[in-house]
Amino acid sequence: MAKATTIKEALAKWEEKNGQKTAEAKEVKLYAQIPPIEKMDASLSTLVNCERLSLSTNCIEKIANLNGLKNLKILSLGRNNIKNLNGLEAVGDTLEELWISYNQIEKLKGIHVMKKLRVLYMSNNLVKEWGEFVKLADLPSLEDLVFVGNPLEEKHTAEGNWIEEATRKAHSRRELD
């Protein structure tokens, strides 16, 4: 099996393809690398101007090394192997959208640091308990949530009370799917 693509290698490929320095770019797309990226390594800290970063469709297991991304507003990590939200603290003051569907997240510990988060797409993860879902109430700016495909949502949709229960527990968010 081929060894994983590193962030450094993916950034070099991106610069070659786009004819721009990643340090100057506002948007960097490193999705679906072949072979896939497995680690968010320290090379990410070079993306000082990046507002939108896509690392979707790789094999990343942990969110890490976001410290240098002081302008990051949108982070796309869908279709990886992420198991928890640790590592988001570094972008807690700037991140507005987190796209993290199709991962293996069961617990929402650490979500409370996302003070500006407006959009959270986290369908098809492994959240099973209301105790985790209610942590979303700690997000003062959350407007748009996609939660379908989580065991909690599937169970209560089958029982016919998902929207009612979720709205009540999340303090009536504007858009809930």
Short mmCIF file of N, CA and C in Angstrom, two decimals:
data_model
loop_
_atom_site.label_atom_id
_atom_site.label_comp_id
_atom_site.label_asym_id
_atom_site.label_seq_id
_atom_site.Cartn_x
_atom_site.Cartn_y
_atom_site.Cartn_z
N MET A 1 0.84 -1.20 0.00
CA MET A 1 0.00 0.00 0.00
C MET A 1 0.88 1.26 0.00
N ALA A 2 0.53 2.25 -0.77
CA ALA A 2 1.29 3.50 -0.85
C ALA A 2 1.24 4.23 0.49
N LYS A 3 2.35 4.91 0.80
CA LYS A 3 2.33 5.67 2.06
C LYS A 3 1.48 6.91 1.88
N ALA A 4 0.95 7.40 3.00
CA ALA A 4 0.03 8.54 2.98
C ALA A 4 0.68 9.79 2.40
N THR A 5 -0.14 10.64 1.83
CA THR A 5 0.31 11.96 1.40
C THR A 5 0.41 12.83 2.65
N THR A 6 1.51 13.57 2.79
CA THR A 6 1.64 14.49 3.92
C THR A 6 0.99 15.82 3.54
N ILE A 7 0.67 16.62 4.54
CA ILE A 7 0.13 17.96 4.28
C ILE A 7 1.15 18.77 3.47
N LYS A 8 2.42 18.64 3.83
CA LYS A 8 3.49 19.37 3.12
C LYS A 8 3.48 19.02 1.63
N GLU A 9 3.37 17.72 1.31
CA GLU A 9 3.33 17.28 -0.09
C GLU A 9 2.07 17.80 -0.78
N ALA A 10 0.94 17.72 -0.08
CA ALA A 10 -0.32 18.19 -0.67
C ALA A 10 -0.27 19.70 -0.93
N LEU A 11 0.34 20.45 -0.02
CA LEU A 11 0.47 21.91 -0.21
C LEU A 11 1.37 22.22 -1.41
N ALA A 12 2.44 21.47 -1.55
CA ALA A 12 3.34 21.67 -2.70
C ALA A 12 2.60 21.40 -4.01
N LYS A 13 1.82 20.32 -4.04
CA LYS A 13 1.01 20.00 -5.24
C LYS A 13 0.01 21.11 -5.52
N TRP A 14 -0.62 21.64 -4.45
CA TRP A 14 -1.61 22.70 -4.59
C TRP A 14 -0.96 23.95 -5.19
N GLU A 15 0.23 24.32 -4.68
CA GLU A 15 0.93 25.50 -5.19
C GLU A 15 1.28 25.33 -6.67
N GLU A 16 1.75 24.15 -7.03
CA GLU A 16 2.11 23.86 -8.42
C GLU A 16 0.88 23.98 -9.33
N LYS A 17 -0.21 23.40 -8.89
CA LYS A 17 -1.44 23.40 -9.68
C LYS A 17 -2.07 24.79 -9.80
N ASN A 18 -2.01 25.57 -8.70
CA ASN A 18 -2.69 26.86 -8.67
C ASN A 18 -1.80 28.06 -8.95
N GLY A 19 -0.49 27.87 -9.00
CA GLY A 19 0.43 28.96 -9.28
C GLY A 19 0.36 30.07 -8.25
N GLN A 20 0.15 29.68 -7.01
CA GLN A 20 0.00 30.65 -5.93
C GLN A 20 0.64 30.05 -4.68
N LYS A 21 1.17 30.90 -3.81
CA LYS A 21 1.73 30.43 -2.54
C LYS A 21 0.58 30.15 -1.58
N THR A 22 0.63 29.00 -0.91
CA THR A 22 -0.44 28.64 0.03
C THR A 22 -0.51 29.64 1.18
N ALA A 23 0.62 30.23 1.55
CA ALA A 23 0.64 31.20 2.65
C ALA A 23 -0.20 32.44 2.33
N GLU A 24 -0.41 32.71 1.04
CA GLU A 24 -1.18 33.88 0.63
C GLU A 24 -2.63 33.55 0.32
N ALA A 25 -2.93 32.28 0.16
CA ALA A 25 -4.26 31.86 -0.31
C ALA A 25 -5.33 32.00 0.77
N LYS A 26 -6.52 32.43 0.34
CA LYS A 26 -7.68 32.51 1.23
C LYS A 26 -8.43 31.18 1.27
N GLU A 27 -8.32 30.40 0.19
CA GLU A 27 -9.00 29.11 0.11
C GLU A 27 -8.01 28.05 -0.36
N VAL A 28 -7.93 26.95 0.40
CA VAL A 28 -7.03 25.86 0.05
C VAL A 28 -7.82 24.56 0.09
N LYS A 29 -7.80 23.83 -1.03
CA LYS A 29 -8.53 22.57 -1.15
C LYS A 29 -7.54 21.42 -1.27
N LEU A 30 -7.53 20.59 -0.23
CA LEU A 30 -6.65 19.42 -0.21
C LEU A 30 -7.48 18.15 -0.07
N TYR A 31 -8.68 18.17 -0.63
CA TYR A 31 -9.57 17.02 -0.50
C TYR A 31 -9.18 15.90 -1.45
N ALA A 32 -9.54 14.67 -1.09
CA ALA A 32 -9.39 13.47 -1.93
C ALA A 32 -7.98 13.30 -2.49
N GLN A 33 -7.00 13.42 -1.63
CA GLN A 33 -5.62 13.22 -2.06
C GLN A 33 -5.40 11.72 -2.32
N ILE A 34 -4.53 11.43 -3.28
CA ILE A 34 -4.19 10.03 -3.58
C ILE A 34 -2.67 9.91 -3.50
N PRO A 35 -2.14 9.08 -2.61
CA PRO A 35 -2.85 8.42 -1.50
C PRO A 35 -3.37 9.46 -0.50
N PRO A 36 -4.35 9.07 0.33
CA PRO A 36 -4.99 10.04 1.21
C PRO A 36 -4.09 10.57 2.33
N ILE A 37 -4.43 11.76 2.79
CA ILE A 37 -3.77 12.37 3.96
C ILE A 37 -4.27 11.64 5.20
N GLU A 38 -3.35 11.32 6.11
CA GLU A 38 -3.74 10.65 7.35
C GLU A 38 -3.58 11.56 8.57
N LYS A 39 -2.68 12.56 8.47
CA LYS A 39 -2.41 13.42 9.62
C LYS A 39 -2.47 14.89 9.25
N MET A 40 -3.08 15.67 10.13
CA MET A 40 -3.05 17.13 10.00
C MET A 40 -1.76 17.58 10.68
N ASP A 41 -0.70 17.71 9.90
CA ASP A 41 0.61 17.99 10.51
C ASP A 41 0.90 19.49 10.59
N ALA A 42 2.06 19.81 11.14
CA ALA A 42 2.44 21.20 11.43
C ALA A 42 2.53 22.08 10.19
N SER A 43 2.62 21.49 9.00
CA SER A 43 2.67 22.28 7.77
C SER A 43 1.42 23.16 7.60
N LEU A 44 0.32 22.78 8.26
CA LEU A 44 -0.90 23.59 8.18
C LEU A 44 -0.69 25.00 8.72
N SER A 45 0.26 25.16 9.63
CA SER A 45 0.47 26.47 10.26
C SER A 45 0.95 27.52 9.26
N THR A 46 1.36 27.10 8.07
CA THR A 46 1.80 28.06 7.04
C THR A 46 0.60 28.77 6.38
N LEU A 47 -0.61 28.26 6.62
CA LEU A 47 -1.80 28.80 5.94
C LEU A 47 -2.37 30.00 6.70
N VAL A 48 -1.55 31.02 6.88
CA VAL A 48 -1.90 32.15 7.75
C VAL A 48 -3.06 33.00 7.22
N ASN A 49 -3.27 33.02 5.91
CA ASN A 49 -4.36 33.82 5.34
C ASN A 49 -5.59 32.99 5.00
N CYS A 50 -5.51 31.70 5.21
CA CYS A 50 -6.58 30.79 4.79
C CYS A 50 -7.87 31.03 5.58
N GLU A 51 -8.96 31.25 4.84
CA GLU A 51 -10.28 31.41 5.44
C GLU A 51 -11.13 30.17 5.26
N ARG A 52 -10.81 29.38 4.22
CA ARG A 52 -11.58 28.18 3.90
C ARG A 52 -10.61 27.05 3.57
N LEU A 53 -10.65 25.99 4.40
CA LEU A 53 -9.75 24.86 4.22
C LEU A 53 -10.56 23.59 4.05
N SER A 54 -10.29 22.87 2.97
CA SER A 54 -10.97 21.60 2.73
C SER A 54 -9.97 20.46 2.78
N LEU A 55 -10.22 19.54 3.71
CA LEU A 55 -9.43 18.32 3.85
C LEU A 55 -10.34 17.10 3.77
N SER A 56 -11.48 17.26 3.14
CA SER A 56 -12.46 16.18 3.03
C SER A 56 -11.94 15.00 2.22
N THR A 57 -12.57 13.86 2.44
CA THR A 57 -12.30 12.64 1.69
C THR A 57 -10.82 12.26 1.74
N ASN A 58 -10.34 12.11 2.95
CA ASN A 58 -8.99 11.61 3.22
C ASN A 58 -9.12 10.54 4.29
N CYS A 59 -8.08 10.29 5.06
CA CYS A 59 -8.13 9.28 6.13
C CYS A 59 -7.66 9.88 7.46
N ILE A 60 -8.00 11.13 7.69
CA ILE A 60 -7.58 11.85 8.89
C ILE A 60 -8.34 11.32 10.10
N GLU A 61 -7.60 11.04 11.18
CA GLU A 61 -8.22 10.52 12.40
C GLU A 61 -8.36 11.57 13.49
N LYS A 62 -7.47 12.59 13.49
CA LYS A 62 -7.48 13.60 14.56
C LYS A 62 -7.39 15.00 13.98
N ILE A 63 -8.16 15.91 14.58
CA ILE A 63 -8.05 17.33 14.24
C ILE A 63 -6.84 17.87 14.99
N ALA A 64 -5.90 18.48 14.28
CA ALA A 64 -4.67 18.95 14.92
C ALA A 64 -4.02 20.07 14.10
N ASN A 65 -3.11 20.78 14.76
CA ASN A 65 -2.23 21.77 14.12
C ASN A 65 -2.97 22.89 13.40
N LEU A 66 -4.02 23.39 14.02
CA LEU A 66 -4.76 24.52 13.44
C LEU A 66 -4.31 25.87 14.02
N ASN A 67 -3.30 25.84 14.87
CA ASN A 67 -2.86 27.03 15.61
C ASN A 67 -2.57 28.25 14.75
N GLY A 68 -1.91 28.07 13.61
CA GLY A 68 -1.53 29.21 12.78
C GLY A 68 -2.65 29.76 11.91
N LEU A 69 -3.79 29.10 11.89
CA LEU A 69 -4.88 29.49 10.98
C LEU A 69 -5.79 30.52 11.65
N LYS A 70 -5.25 31.70 11.85
CA LYS A 70 -5.95 32.76 12.61
C LYS A 70 -7.14 33.36 11.87
N ASN A 71 -7.26 33.10 10.58
CA ASN A 71 -8.35 33.66 9.78
C ASN A 71 -9.36 32.61 9.32
N LEU A 72 -9.22 31.38 9.80
CA LEU A 72 -10.05 30.29 9.30
C LEU A 72 -11.52 30.47 9.68
N LYS A 73 -12.38 30.46 8.66
CA LYS A 73 -13.82 30.60 8.87
C LYS A 73 -14.59 29.33 8.53
N ILE A 74 -14.12 28.59 7.52
CA ILE A 74 -14.80 27.37 7.09
C ILE A 74 -13.79 26.23 7.05
N LEU A 75 -14.12 25.16 7.78
CA LEU A 75 -13.26 23.98 7.81
C LEU A 75 -14.09 22.79 7.36
N SER A 76 -13.63 22.15 6.30
CA SER A 76 -14.33 20.99 5.75
C SER A 76 -13.49 19.73 5.98
N LEU A 77 -14.04 18.84 6.81
CA LEU A 77 -13.36 17.61 7.18
C LEU A 77 -14.24 16.38 6.95
N GLY A 78 -15.25 16.52 6.11
CA GLY A 78 -16.17 15.41 5.86
C GLY A 78 -15.46 14.21 5.24
N ARG A 79 -16.03 13.04 5.47
CA ARG A 79 -15.53 11.79 4.89
C ARG A 79 -14.07 11.52 5.25
N ASN A 80 -13.81 11.49 6.56
CA ASN A 80 -12.52 11.09 7.11
C ASN A 80 -12.78 10.03 8.16
N ASN A 81 -11.86 9.86 9.09
CA ASN A 81 -12.01 8.88 10.18
C ASN A 81 -11.94 9.57 11.54
N ILE A 82 -12.43 10.79 11.61
CA ILE A 82 -12.32 11.59 12.83
C ILE A 82 -13.28 11.05 13.89
N LYS A 83 -12.75 10.90 15.11
CA LYS A 83 -13.52 10.30 16.19
C LYS A 83 -13.99 11.30 17.25
N ASN A 84 -13.35 12.47 17.32
CA ASN A 84 -13.76 13.48 18.30
C ASN A 84 -13.42 14.88 17.80
N LEU A 85 -13.84 15.88 18.57
CA LEU A 85 -13.68 17.27 18.15
C LEU A 85 -12.49 17.96 18.83
N ASN A 86 -11.67 17.21 19.53
CA ASN A 86 -10.47 17.80 20.13
C ASN A 86 -9.62 18.42 19.03
N GLY A 87 -9.00 19.55 19.32
CA GLY A 87 -8.14 20.20 18.35
C GLY A 87 -8.77 21.43 17.72
N LEU A 88 -10.06 21.64 17.97
CA LEU A 88 -10.74 22.81 17.39
C LEU A 88 -10.50 24.10 18.21
N GLU A 89 -9.97 23.94 19.42
CA GLU A 89 -9.78 25.11 20.29
C GLU A 89 -9.02 26.24 19.59
N ALA A 90 -8.03 25.88 18.79
CA ALA A 90 -7.18 26.86 18.12
C ALA A 90 -7.95 27.79 17.18
N VAL A 91 -9.11 27.34 16.68
CA VAL A 91 -9.90 28.16 15.75
C VAL A 91 -11.27 28.53 16.36
N GLY A 92 -11.39 28.35 17.65
CA GLY A 92 -12.66 28.60 18.35
C GLY A 92 -13.17 30.03 18.23
N ASP A 93 -12.27 30.99 18.04
CA ASP A 93 -12.69 32.39 17.95
C ASP A 93 -13.02 32.85 16.54
N THR A 94 -12.67 32.05 15.53
CA THR A 94 -12.88 32.49 14.14
C THR A 94 -13.80 31.58 13.33
N LEU A 95 -13.83 30.28 13.64
CA LEU A 95 -14.55 29.34 12.79
C LEU A 95 -16.05 29.59 12.80
N GLU A 96 -16.62 29.73 11.59
CA GLU A 96 -18.05 29.98 11.43
C GLU A 96 -18.80 28.76 10.88
N GLU A 97 -18.09 27.92 10.13
CA GLU A 97 -18.71 26.73 9.54
C GLU A 97 -17.79 25.54 9.71
N LEU A 98 -18.38 24.43 10.20
CA LEU A 98 -17.65 23.18 10.34
C LEU A 98 -18.43 22.11 9.60
N TRP A 99 -17.81 21.56 8.58
CA TRP A 99 -18.42 20.51 7.76
C TRP A 99 -17.70 19.21 8.13
N ILE A 100 -18.36 18.36 8.89
CA ILE A 100 -17.69 17.19 9.45
C ILE A 100 -18.56 15.93 9.35
N SER A 101 -19.39 15.88 8.31
CA SER A 101 -20.25 14.72 8.08
C SER A 101 -19.42 13.50 7.67
N TYR A 102 -20.03 12.34 7.82
CA TYR A 102 -19.41 11.07 7.43
C TYR A 102 -18.05 10.86 8.12
N ASN A 103 -18.07 10.92 9.45
CA ASN A 103 -16.92 10.60 10.27
C ASN A 103 -17.38 9.61 11.33
N GLN A 104 -16.67 9.50 12.43
CA GLN A 104 -17.00 8.53 13.47
C GLN A 104 -17.14 9.22 14.83
N ILE A 105 -17.73 10.40 14.82
CA ILE A 105 -17.85 11.20 16.04
C ILE A 105 -19.06 10.74 16.85
N GLU A 106 -18.78 10.41 18.10
CA GLU A 106 -19.83 9.95 19.01
C GLU A 106 -20.10 10.99 20.10
N LYS A 107 -19.06 11.70 20.51
CA LYS A 107 -19.16 12.69 21.60
C LYS A 107 -18.87 14.08 21.06
N LEU A 108 -19.56 15.08 21.63
CA LEU A 108 -19.39 16.46 21.18
C LEU A 108 -18.57 17.29 22.16
N LYS A 109 -17.79 16.61 23.00
CA LYS A 109 -16.92 17.30 23.95
C LYS A 109 -16.01 18.26 23.20
N GLY A 110 -15.93 19.48 23.67
CA GLY A 110 -15.06 20.47 23.04
C GLY A 110 -15.78 21.39 22.07
N ILE A 111 -17.02 21.10 21.74
CA ILE A 111 -17.76 21.93 20.78
C ILE A 111 -18.03 23.33 21.34
N HIS A 112 -18.10 23.44 22.66
CA HIS A 112 -18.44 24.72 23.31
C HIS A 112 -17.46 25.85 23.01
N VAL A 113 -16.24 25.54 22.55
CA VAL A 113 -15.26 26.59 22.27
C VAL A 113 -15.57 27.34 20.97
N MET A 114 -16.52 26.83 20.18
CA MET A 114 -16.81 27.41 18.87
C MET A 114 -17.83 28.54 18.99
N LYS A 115 -17.41 29.66 19.50
CA LYS A 115 -18.31 30.77 19.81
C LYS A 115 -18.96 31.44 18.59
N LYS A 116 -18.32 31.36 17.44
CA LYS A 116 -18.87 32.00 16.23
C LYS A 116 -19.49 31.01 15.26
N LEU A 117 -19.53 29.73 15.63
CA LEU A 117 -20.01 28.70 14.71
C LEU A 117 -21.48 28.92 14.37
N ARG A 118 -21.75 29.15 13.08
CA ARG A 118 -23.12 29.36 12.58
C ARG A 118 -23.66 28.10 11.92
N VAL A 119 -22.76 27.36 11.25
CA VAL A 119 -23.16 26.21 10.45
C VAL A 119 -22.39 24.98 10.93
N LEU A 120 -23.14 23.93 11.23
CA LEU A 120 -22.53 22.66 11.63
C LEU A 120 -23.20 21.55 10.83
N TYR A 121 -22.44 21.00 9.87
CA TYR A 121 -22.92 19.87 9.10
C TYR A 121 -22.24 18.64 9.67
N MET A 122 -22.98 17.85 10.43
CA MET A 122 -22.39 16.65 11.01
C MET A 122 -23.30 15.44 10.87
N SER A 123 -23.82 15.27 9.67
CA SER A 123 -24.65 14.09 9.39
C SER A 123 -23.77 12.84 9.37
N ASN A 124 -24.44 11.70 9.53
CA ASN A 124 -23.78 10.40 9.38
C ASN A 124 -22.52 10.25 10.23
N ASN A 125 -22.68 10.55 11.52
CA ASN A 125 -21.66 10.28 12.51
C ASN A 125 -22.26 9.25 13.47
N LEU A 126 -21.78 9.19 14.69
CA LEU A 126 -22.19 8.13 15.61
C LEU A 126 -22.82 8.65 16.90
N VAL A 127 -23.37 9.88 16.89
CA VAL A 127 -23.96 10.45 18.11
C VAL A 127 -25.24 9.69 18.44
N LYS A 128 -25.29 9.14 19.68
CA LYS A 128 -26.40 8.28 20.11
C LYS A 128 -27.23 8.89 21.23
N GLU A 129 -26.67 9.85 21.97
CA GLU A 129 -27.30 10.29 23.21
C GLU A 129 -27.69 11.76 23.20
N TRP A 130 -28.84 12.04 23.83
CA TRP A 130 -29.30 13.42 23.98
C TRP A 130 -28.28 14.23 24.78
N GLY A 131 -27.60 13.58 25.73
CA GLY A 131 -26.59 14.26 26.54
C GLY A 131 -25.50 14.90 25.69
N GLU A 132 -25.22 14.30 24.55
CA GLU A 132 -24.24 14.89 23.62
C GLU A 132 -24.91 15.98 22.78
N PHE A 133 -26.09 15.69 22.27
CA PHE A 133 -26.80 16.64 21.41
C PHE A 133 -27.02 17.99 22.12
N VAL A 134 -27.35 17.96 23.42
CA VAL A 134 -27.65 19.22 24.12
C VAL A 134 -26.43 20.12 24.25
N LYS A 135 -25.23 19.59 24.02
CA LYS A 135 -24.02 20.43 24.04
C LYS A 135 -24.06 21.48 22.93
N LEU A 136 -24.88 21.23 21.91
CA LEU A 136 -25.02 22.21 20.83
C LEU A 136 -25.68 23.49 21.31
N ALA A 137 -26.39 23.42 22.41
CA ALA A 137 -27.03 24.61 22.98
C ALA A 137 -25.99 25.61 23.48
N ASP A 138 -24.75 25.16 23.65
CA ASP A 138 -23.65 26.03 24.08
C ASP A 138 -23.10 26.89 22.95
N LEU A 139 -23.63 26.71 21.75
CA LEU A 139 -23.14 27.45 20.59
C LEU A 139 -24.06 28.63 20.33
N PRO A 140 -23.67 29.83 20.78
CA PRO A 140 -24.58 30.98 20.72
C PRO A 140 -24.96 31.43 19.32
N SER A 141 -24.15 31.14 18.32
CA SER A 141 -24.40 31.64 16.96
C SER A 141 -24.97 30.58 16.02
N LEU A 142 -25.14 29.34 16.48
CA LEU A 142 -25.56 28.26 15.59
C LEU A 142 -26.94 28.52 14.99
N GLU A 143 -26.99 28.49 13.65
CA GLU A 143 -28.24 28.73 12.91
C GLU A 143 -28.63 27.53 12.06
N ASP A 144 -27.64 26.81 11.55
CA ASP A 144 -27.89 25.77 10.57
C ASP A 144 -27.19 24.49 11.01
N LEU A 145 -27.98 23.45 11.29
CA LEU A 145 -27.46 22.19 11.76
C LEU A 145 -28.00 21.06 10.89
N VAL A 146 -27.11 20.20 10.41
CA VAL A 146 -27.52 18.99 9.71
C VAL A 146 -27.01 17.83 10.55
N PHE A 147 -27.95 17.00 11.01
CA PHE A 147 -27.65 15.95 11.97
C PHE A 147 -28.22 14.60 11.54
N VAL A 148 -28.76 14.51 10.34
CA VAL A 148 -29.35 13.25 9.88
C VAL A 148 -28.30 12.16 9.81
N GLY A 149 -28.74 10.93 9.97
CA GLY A 149 -27.84 9.81 9.84
C GLY A 149 -27.05 9.48 11.10
N ASN A 150 -27.28 10.21 12.18
CA ASN A 150 -26.71 9.85 13.48
C ASN A 150 -27.70 8.92 14.16
N PRO A 151 -27.23 7.93 14.93
CA PRO A 151 -28.16 6.99 15.58
C PRO A 151 -29.26 7.69 16.38
N LEU A 152 -28.95 8.79 17.05
CA LEU A 152 -29.95 9.53 17.83
C LEU A 152 -31.08 10.04 16.94
N GLU A 153 -30.71 10.66 15.82
CA GLU A 153 -31.72 11.19 14.89
C GLU A 153 -32.52 10.05 14.27
N GLU A 154 -31.86 8.99 13.86
CA GLU A 154 -32.56 7.88 13.20
C GLU A 154 -33.59 7.24 14.12
N LYS A 155 -33.21 7.06 15.38
CA LYS A 155 -34.11 6.46 16.36
C LYS A 155 -35.36 7.32 16.56
N HIS A 156 -35.16 8.63 16.74
CA HIS A 156 -36.29 9.51 17.03
C HIS A 156 -37.10 9.87 15.79
N THR A 157 -36.48 9.82 14.62
CA THR A 157 -37.25 10.00 13.38
C THR A 157 -38.19 8.81 13.22
N ALA A 158 -37.66 7.61 13.49
CA ALA A 158 -38.49 6.40 13.40
C ALA A 158 -39.66 6.45 14.39
N GLU A 159 -39.43 7.08 15.54
CA GLU A 159 -40.49 7.22 16.55
C GLU A 159 -41.40 8.41 16.25
N GLY A 160 -41.02 9.22 15.26
CA GLY A 160 -41.85 10.34 14.84
C GLY A 160 -41.73 11.60 15.68
N ASN A 161 -40.68 11.73 16.48
CA ASN A 161 -40.58 12.92 17.34
C ASN A 161 -39.22 13.62 17.26
N TRP A 162 -38.46 13.39 16.20
CA TRP A 162 -37.12 13.98 16.10
C TRP A 162 -37.13 15.51 16.13
N ILE A 163 -37.83 16.14 15.19
CA ILE A 163 -37.79 17.60 15.10
C ILE A 163 -38.28 18.24 16.40
N GLU A 164 -39.37 17.74 16.91
CA GLU A 164 -39.94 18.27 18.16
C GLU A 164 -38.93 18.17 19.32
N GLU A 165 -38.36 16.99 19.52
CA GLU A 165 -37.41 16.78 20.62
C GLU A 165 -36.12 17.56 20.41
N ALA A 166 -35.58 17.50 19.21
CA ALA A 166 -34.31 18.17 18.92
C ALA A 166 -34.44 19.69 19.06
N THR A 167 -35.53 20.23 18.58
CA THR A 167 -35.76 21.67 18.68
C THR A 167 -35.85 22.08 20.15
N ARG A 168 -36.58 21.31 20.92
CA ARG A 168 -36.72 21.62 22.34
C ARG A 168 -35.36 21.54 23.05
N LYS A 169 -34.61 20.53 22.77
CA LYS A 169 -33.34 20.32 23.47
C LYS A 169 -32.23 21.26 23.00
N ALA A 170 -32.30 21.70 21.77
CA ALA A 170 -31.28 22.61 21.24
C ALA A 170 -31.73 24.07 21.31
N HIS A 171 -32.79 24.33 22.03
CA HIS A 171 -33.31 25.69 22.21
C HIS A 171 -33.70 26.35 20.89
N SER A 172 -34.53 25.64 20.15
CA SER A 172 -35.12 26.08 18.88
C SER A 172 -34.18 26.78 17.92
N ARG A 173 -33.30 26.04 17.32
CA ARG A 173 -32.44 26.55 16.25
C ARG A 173 -33.30 26.86 15.04
N ARG A 174 -32.85 27.79 14.20
CA ARG A 174 -33.65 28.19 13.05
C ARG A 174 -33.80 27.10 12.01
N GLU A 175 -32.70 26.45 11.61
CA GLU A 175 -32.79 25.40 10.61
C GLU A 175 -32.26 24.12 11.21
N LEU A 176 -33.06 23.09 11.14
CA LEU A 176 -32.67 21.80 11.72
C LEU A 176 -33.05 20.70 10.76
N ASP A 177 -32.09 19.88 10.43
CA ASP A 177 -32.38 18.78 9.50
C ASP A 177 -31.96 17.48 10.15
#
